[in-house]
CSV table of N, CA and C in Angstrom, one decimal:
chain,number,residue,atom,x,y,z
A,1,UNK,N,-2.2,6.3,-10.0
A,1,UNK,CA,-3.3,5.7,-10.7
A,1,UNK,C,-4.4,5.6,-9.6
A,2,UNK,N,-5.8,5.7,-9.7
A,2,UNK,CA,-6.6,5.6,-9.1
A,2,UNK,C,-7.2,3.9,-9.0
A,3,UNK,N,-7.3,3.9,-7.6
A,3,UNK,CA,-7.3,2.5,-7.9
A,3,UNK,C,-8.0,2.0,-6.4
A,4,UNK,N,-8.4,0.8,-5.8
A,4,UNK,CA,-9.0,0.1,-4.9
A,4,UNK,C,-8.0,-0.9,-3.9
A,5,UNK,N,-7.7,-0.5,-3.2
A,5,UNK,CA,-6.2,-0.8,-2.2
A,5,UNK,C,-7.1,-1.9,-1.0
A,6,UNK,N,-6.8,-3.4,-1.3
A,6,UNK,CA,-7.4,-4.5,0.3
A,6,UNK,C,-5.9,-4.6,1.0
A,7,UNK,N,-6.2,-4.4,1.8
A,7,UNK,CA,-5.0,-4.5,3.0
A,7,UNK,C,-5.1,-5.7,3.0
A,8,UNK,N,-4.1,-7.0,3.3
A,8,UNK,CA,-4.2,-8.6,3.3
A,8,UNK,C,-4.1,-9.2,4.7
A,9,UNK,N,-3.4,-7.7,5.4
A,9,UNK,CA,-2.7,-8.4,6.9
A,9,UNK,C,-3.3,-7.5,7.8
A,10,UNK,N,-3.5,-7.9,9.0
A,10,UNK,CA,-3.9,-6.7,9.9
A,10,UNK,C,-2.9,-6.0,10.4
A,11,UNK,N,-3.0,-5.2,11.4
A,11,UNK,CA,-1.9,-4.4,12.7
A,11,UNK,C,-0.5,-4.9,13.2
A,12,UNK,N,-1.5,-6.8,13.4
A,12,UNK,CA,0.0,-7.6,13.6
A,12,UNK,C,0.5,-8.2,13.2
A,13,UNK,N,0.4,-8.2,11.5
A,13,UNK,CA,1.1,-9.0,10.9
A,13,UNK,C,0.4,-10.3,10.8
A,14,UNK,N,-0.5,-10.4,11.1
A,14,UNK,CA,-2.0,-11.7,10.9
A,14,UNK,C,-2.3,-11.7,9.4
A,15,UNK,N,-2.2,-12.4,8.9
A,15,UNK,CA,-3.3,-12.5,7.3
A,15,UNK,C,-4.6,-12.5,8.0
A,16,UNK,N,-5.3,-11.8,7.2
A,16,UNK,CA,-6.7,-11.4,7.2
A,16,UNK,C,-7.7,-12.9,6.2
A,17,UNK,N,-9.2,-12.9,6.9
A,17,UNK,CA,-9.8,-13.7,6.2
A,17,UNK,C,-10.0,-13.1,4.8
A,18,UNK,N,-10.1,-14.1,3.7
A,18,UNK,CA,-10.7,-12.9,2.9
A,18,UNK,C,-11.8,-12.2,2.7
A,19,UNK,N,-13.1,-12.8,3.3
A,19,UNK,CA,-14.3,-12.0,3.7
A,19,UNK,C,-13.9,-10.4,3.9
A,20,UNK,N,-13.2,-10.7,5.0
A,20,UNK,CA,-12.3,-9.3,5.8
A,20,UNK,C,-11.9,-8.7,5.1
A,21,UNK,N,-10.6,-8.9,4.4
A,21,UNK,CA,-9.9,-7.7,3.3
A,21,UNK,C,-11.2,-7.4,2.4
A,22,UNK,N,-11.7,-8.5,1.5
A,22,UNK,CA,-12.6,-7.6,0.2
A,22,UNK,C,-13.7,-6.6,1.2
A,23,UNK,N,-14.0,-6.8,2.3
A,23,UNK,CA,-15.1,-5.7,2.7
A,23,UNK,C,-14.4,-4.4,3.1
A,24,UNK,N,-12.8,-4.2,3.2
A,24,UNK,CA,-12.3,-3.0,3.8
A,24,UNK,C,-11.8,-2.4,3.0
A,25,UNK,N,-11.9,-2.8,1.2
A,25,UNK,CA,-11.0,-1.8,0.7
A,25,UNK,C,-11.2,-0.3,0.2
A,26,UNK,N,-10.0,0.4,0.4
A,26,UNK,CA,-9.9,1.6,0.2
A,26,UNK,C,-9.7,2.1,-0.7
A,27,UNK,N,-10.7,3.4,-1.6
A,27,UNK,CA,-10.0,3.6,-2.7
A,27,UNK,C,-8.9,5.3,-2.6
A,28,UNK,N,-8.4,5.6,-3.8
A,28,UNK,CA,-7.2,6.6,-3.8
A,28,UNK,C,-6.2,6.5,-4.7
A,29,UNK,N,-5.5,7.4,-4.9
A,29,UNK,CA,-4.8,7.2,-5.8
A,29,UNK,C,-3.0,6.6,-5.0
A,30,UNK,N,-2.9,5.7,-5.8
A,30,UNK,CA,-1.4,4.6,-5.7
A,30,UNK,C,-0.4,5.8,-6.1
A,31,UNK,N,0.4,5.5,-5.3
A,31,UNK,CA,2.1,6.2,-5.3
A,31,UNK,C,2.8,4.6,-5.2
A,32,UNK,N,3.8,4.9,-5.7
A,32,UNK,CA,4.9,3.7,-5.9
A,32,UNK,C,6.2,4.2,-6.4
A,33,UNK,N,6.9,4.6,-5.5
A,33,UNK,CA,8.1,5.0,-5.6
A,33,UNK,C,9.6,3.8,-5.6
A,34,UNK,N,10.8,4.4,-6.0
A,34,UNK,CA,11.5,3.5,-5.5
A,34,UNK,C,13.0,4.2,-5.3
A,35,UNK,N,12.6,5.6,-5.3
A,35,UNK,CA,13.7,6.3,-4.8
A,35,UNK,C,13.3,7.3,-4.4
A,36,UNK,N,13.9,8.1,-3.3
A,36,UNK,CA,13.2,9.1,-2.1
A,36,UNK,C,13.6,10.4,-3.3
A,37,UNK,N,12.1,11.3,-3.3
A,37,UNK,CA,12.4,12.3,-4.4
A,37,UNK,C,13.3,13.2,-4.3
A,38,UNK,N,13.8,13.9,-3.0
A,38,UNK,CA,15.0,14.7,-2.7
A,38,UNK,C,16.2,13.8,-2.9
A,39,UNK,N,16.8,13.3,-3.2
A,39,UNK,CA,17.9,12.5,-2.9
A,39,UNK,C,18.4,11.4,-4.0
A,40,UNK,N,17.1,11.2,-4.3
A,40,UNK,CA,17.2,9.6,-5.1
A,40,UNK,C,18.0,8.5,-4.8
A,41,UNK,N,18.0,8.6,-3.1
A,41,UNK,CA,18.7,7.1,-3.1
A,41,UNK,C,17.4,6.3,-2.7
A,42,UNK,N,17.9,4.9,-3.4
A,42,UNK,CA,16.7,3.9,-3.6
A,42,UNK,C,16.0,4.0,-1.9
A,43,UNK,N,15.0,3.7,-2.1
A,43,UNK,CA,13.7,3.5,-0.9
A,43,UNK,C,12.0,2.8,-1.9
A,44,UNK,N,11.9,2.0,-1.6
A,44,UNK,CA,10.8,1.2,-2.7
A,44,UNK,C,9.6,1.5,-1.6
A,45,UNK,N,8.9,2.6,-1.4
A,45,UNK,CA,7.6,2.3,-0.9
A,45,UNK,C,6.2,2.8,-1.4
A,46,UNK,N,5.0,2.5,-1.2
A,46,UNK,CA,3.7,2.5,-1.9
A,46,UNK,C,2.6,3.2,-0.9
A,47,UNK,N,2.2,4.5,-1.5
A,47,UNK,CA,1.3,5.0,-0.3
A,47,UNK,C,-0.1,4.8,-1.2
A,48,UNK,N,-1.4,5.2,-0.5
A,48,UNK,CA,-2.2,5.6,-0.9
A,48,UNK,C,-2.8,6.5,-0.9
A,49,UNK,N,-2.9,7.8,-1.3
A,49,UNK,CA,-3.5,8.7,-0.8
A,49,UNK,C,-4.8,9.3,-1.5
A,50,UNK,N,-5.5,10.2,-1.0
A,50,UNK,CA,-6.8,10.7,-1.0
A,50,UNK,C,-6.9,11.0,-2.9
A,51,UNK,N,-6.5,11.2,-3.4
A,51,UNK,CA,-6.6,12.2,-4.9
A,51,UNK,C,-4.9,12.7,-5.4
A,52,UNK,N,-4.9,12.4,-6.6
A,52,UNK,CA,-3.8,13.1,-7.2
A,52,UNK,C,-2.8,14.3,-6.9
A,53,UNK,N,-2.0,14.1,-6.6
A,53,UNK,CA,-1.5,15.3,-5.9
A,53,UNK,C,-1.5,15.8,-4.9
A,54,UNK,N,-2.1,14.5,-3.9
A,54,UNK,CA,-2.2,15.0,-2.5
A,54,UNK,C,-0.7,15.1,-1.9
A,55,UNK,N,-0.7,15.8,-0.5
A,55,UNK,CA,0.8,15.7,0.0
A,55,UNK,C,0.8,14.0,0.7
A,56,UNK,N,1.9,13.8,1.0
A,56,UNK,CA,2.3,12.2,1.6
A,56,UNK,C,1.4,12.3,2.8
A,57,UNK,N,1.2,13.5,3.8
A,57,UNK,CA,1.1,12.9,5.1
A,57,UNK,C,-0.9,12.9,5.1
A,58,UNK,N,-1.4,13.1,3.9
A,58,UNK,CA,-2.6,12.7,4.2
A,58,UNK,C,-2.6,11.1,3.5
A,59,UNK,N,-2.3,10.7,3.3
A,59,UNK,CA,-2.0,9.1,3.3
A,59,UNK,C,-3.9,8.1,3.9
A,60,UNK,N,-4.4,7.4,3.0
A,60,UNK,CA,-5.0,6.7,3.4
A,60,UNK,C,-4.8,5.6,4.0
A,61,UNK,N,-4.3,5.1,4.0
A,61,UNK,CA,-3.5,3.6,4.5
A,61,UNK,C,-2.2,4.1,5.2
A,62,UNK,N,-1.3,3.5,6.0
A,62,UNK,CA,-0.3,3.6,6.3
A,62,UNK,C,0.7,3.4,5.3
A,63,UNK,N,2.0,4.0,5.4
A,63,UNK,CA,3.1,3.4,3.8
A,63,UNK,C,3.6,1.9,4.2
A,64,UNK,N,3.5,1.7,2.9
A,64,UNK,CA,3.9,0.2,2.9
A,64,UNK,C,5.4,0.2,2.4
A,65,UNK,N,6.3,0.1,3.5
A,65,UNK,CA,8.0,0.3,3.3
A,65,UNK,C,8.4,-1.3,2.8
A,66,UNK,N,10.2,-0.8,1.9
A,66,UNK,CA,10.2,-2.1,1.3
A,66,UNK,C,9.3,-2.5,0.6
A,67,UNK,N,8.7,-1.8,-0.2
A,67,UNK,CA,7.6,-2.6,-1.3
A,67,UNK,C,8.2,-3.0,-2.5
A,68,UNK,N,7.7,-4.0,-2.9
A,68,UNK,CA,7.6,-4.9,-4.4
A,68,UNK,C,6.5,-5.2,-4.9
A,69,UNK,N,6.2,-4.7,-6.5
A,69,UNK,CA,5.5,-4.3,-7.2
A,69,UNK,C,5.4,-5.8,-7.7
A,70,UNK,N,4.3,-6.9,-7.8
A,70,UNK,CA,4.2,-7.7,-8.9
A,70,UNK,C,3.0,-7.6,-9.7
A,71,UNK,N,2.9,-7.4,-11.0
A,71,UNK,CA,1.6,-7.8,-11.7
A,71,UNK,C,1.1,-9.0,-11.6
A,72,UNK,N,-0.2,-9.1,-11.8
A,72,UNK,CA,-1.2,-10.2,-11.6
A,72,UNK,C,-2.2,-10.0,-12.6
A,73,UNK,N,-2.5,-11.3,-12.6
A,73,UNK,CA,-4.0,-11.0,-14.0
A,73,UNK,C,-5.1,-10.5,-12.7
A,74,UNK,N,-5.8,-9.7,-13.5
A,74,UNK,CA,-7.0,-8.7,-12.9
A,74,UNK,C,-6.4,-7.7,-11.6
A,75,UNK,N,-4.9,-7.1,-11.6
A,75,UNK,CA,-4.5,-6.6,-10.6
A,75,UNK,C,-3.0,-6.3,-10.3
A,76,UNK,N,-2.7,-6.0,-9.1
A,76,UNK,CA,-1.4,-6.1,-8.9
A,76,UNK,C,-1.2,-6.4,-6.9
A,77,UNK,N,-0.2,-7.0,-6.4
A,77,UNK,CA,0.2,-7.5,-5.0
A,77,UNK,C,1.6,-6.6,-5.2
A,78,UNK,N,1.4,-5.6,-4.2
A,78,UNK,CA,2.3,-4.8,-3.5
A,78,UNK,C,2.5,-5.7,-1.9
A,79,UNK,N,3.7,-5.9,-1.7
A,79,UNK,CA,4.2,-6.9,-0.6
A,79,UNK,C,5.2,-5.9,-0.3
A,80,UNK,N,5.4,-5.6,1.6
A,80,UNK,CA,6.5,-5.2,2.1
A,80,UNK,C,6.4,-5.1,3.3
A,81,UNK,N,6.3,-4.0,4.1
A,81,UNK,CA,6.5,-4.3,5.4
A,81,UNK,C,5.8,-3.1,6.2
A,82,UNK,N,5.2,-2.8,7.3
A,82,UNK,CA,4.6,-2.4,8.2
A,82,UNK,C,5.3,-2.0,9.5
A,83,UNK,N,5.0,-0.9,10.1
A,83,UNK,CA,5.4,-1.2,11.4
A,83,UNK,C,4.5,-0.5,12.6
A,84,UNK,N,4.5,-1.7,13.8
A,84,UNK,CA,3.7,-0.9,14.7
A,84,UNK,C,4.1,0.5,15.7
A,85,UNK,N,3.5,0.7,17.0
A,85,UNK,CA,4.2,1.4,18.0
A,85,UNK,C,5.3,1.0,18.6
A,86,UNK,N,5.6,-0.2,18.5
A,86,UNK,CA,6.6,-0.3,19.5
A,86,UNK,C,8.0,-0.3,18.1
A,87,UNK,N,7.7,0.4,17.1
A,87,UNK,CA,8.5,-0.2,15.8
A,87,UNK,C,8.9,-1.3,15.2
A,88,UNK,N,8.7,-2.4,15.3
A,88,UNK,CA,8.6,-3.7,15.0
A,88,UNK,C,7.9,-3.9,13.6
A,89,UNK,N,8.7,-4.3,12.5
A,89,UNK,CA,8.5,-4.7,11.6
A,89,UNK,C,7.5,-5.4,10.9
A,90,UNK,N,6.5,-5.5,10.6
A,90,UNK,CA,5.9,-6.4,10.6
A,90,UNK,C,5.1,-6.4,9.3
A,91,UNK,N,4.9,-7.7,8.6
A,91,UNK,CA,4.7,-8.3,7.5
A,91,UNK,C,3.4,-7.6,6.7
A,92,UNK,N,3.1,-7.1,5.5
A,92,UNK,CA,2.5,-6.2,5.0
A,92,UNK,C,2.2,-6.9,3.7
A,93,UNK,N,0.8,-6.8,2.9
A,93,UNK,CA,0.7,-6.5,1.1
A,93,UNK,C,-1.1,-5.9,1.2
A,94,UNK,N,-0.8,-6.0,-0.2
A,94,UNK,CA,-1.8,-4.9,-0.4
A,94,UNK,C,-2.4,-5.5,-1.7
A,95,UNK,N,-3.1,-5.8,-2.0
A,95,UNK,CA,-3.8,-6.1,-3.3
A,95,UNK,C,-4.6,-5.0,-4.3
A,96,UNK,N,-4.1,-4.5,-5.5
A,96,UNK,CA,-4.5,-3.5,-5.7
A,96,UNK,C,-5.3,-3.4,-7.2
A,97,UNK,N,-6.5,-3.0,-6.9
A,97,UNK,CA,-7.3,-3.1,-8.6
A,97,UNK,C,-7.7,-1.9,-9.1
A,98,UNK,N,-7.0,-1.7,-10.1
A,98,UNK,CA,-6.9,-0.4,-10.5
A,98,UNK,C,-8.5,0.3,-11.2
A,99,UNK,N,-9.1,1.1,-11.3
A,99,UNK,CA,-10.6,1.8,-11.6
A,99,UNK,C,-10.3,2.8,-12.3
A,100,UNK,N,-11.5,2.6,-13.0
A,100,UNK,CA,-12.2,4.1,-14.0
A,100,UNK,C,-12.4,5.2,-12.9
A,101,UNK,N,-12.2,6.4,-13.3
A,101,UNK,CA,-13.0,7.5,-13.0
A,101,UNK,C,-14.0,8.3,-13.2
């Protein structure tokens, strides 16, 4: 679905002001999976990428692993997890408002 992706947290796992997130969002089309397509064993994660049908590794955003899908009035909060260079887990969501084309 095409849609308008605010990142909530930064790099380190910081919550963002919200000034901050509403000025950085990204649009693209939302992937939300919850099982890896070769295999189908469960894997719940949410990319964003450029246009419909793009491949994964042009990705606008980094993937948001461990993701959970809740609806919200005017939207939806994808929550899960991040990780940096040193691999370290770190706390992730994404606030997502879906758009006309």
């Amino acid at each position: 679905m095409h849609c308008i992706v605010y990142r909530l947290y930064d790099g380190q796992g910081n919550r963002l002001p919200n000034d901050e997130a509403r000025a950085n969002g990204q649009r693209g089309w939302l992937v939300y999976r919850q099982k890896r397509p070769a295999t189908g064993e469960p894997f719940h994660h949410a990319l964003l990428l450029p246009k419909e049908g793009a491949p994964d590794q042009t990705a606008v955003l980094p993937a948001l692993n461990h993701a959970r899908l809740r609806m919200l009035h005017g939207g939806m909060r994808l929550t899960g997890q991040d990780f940096d260079v040193h691999h370290r887990y770190l706390k992730q969501a994404w606030w997502v408002v879906p758009v006309m084309v």
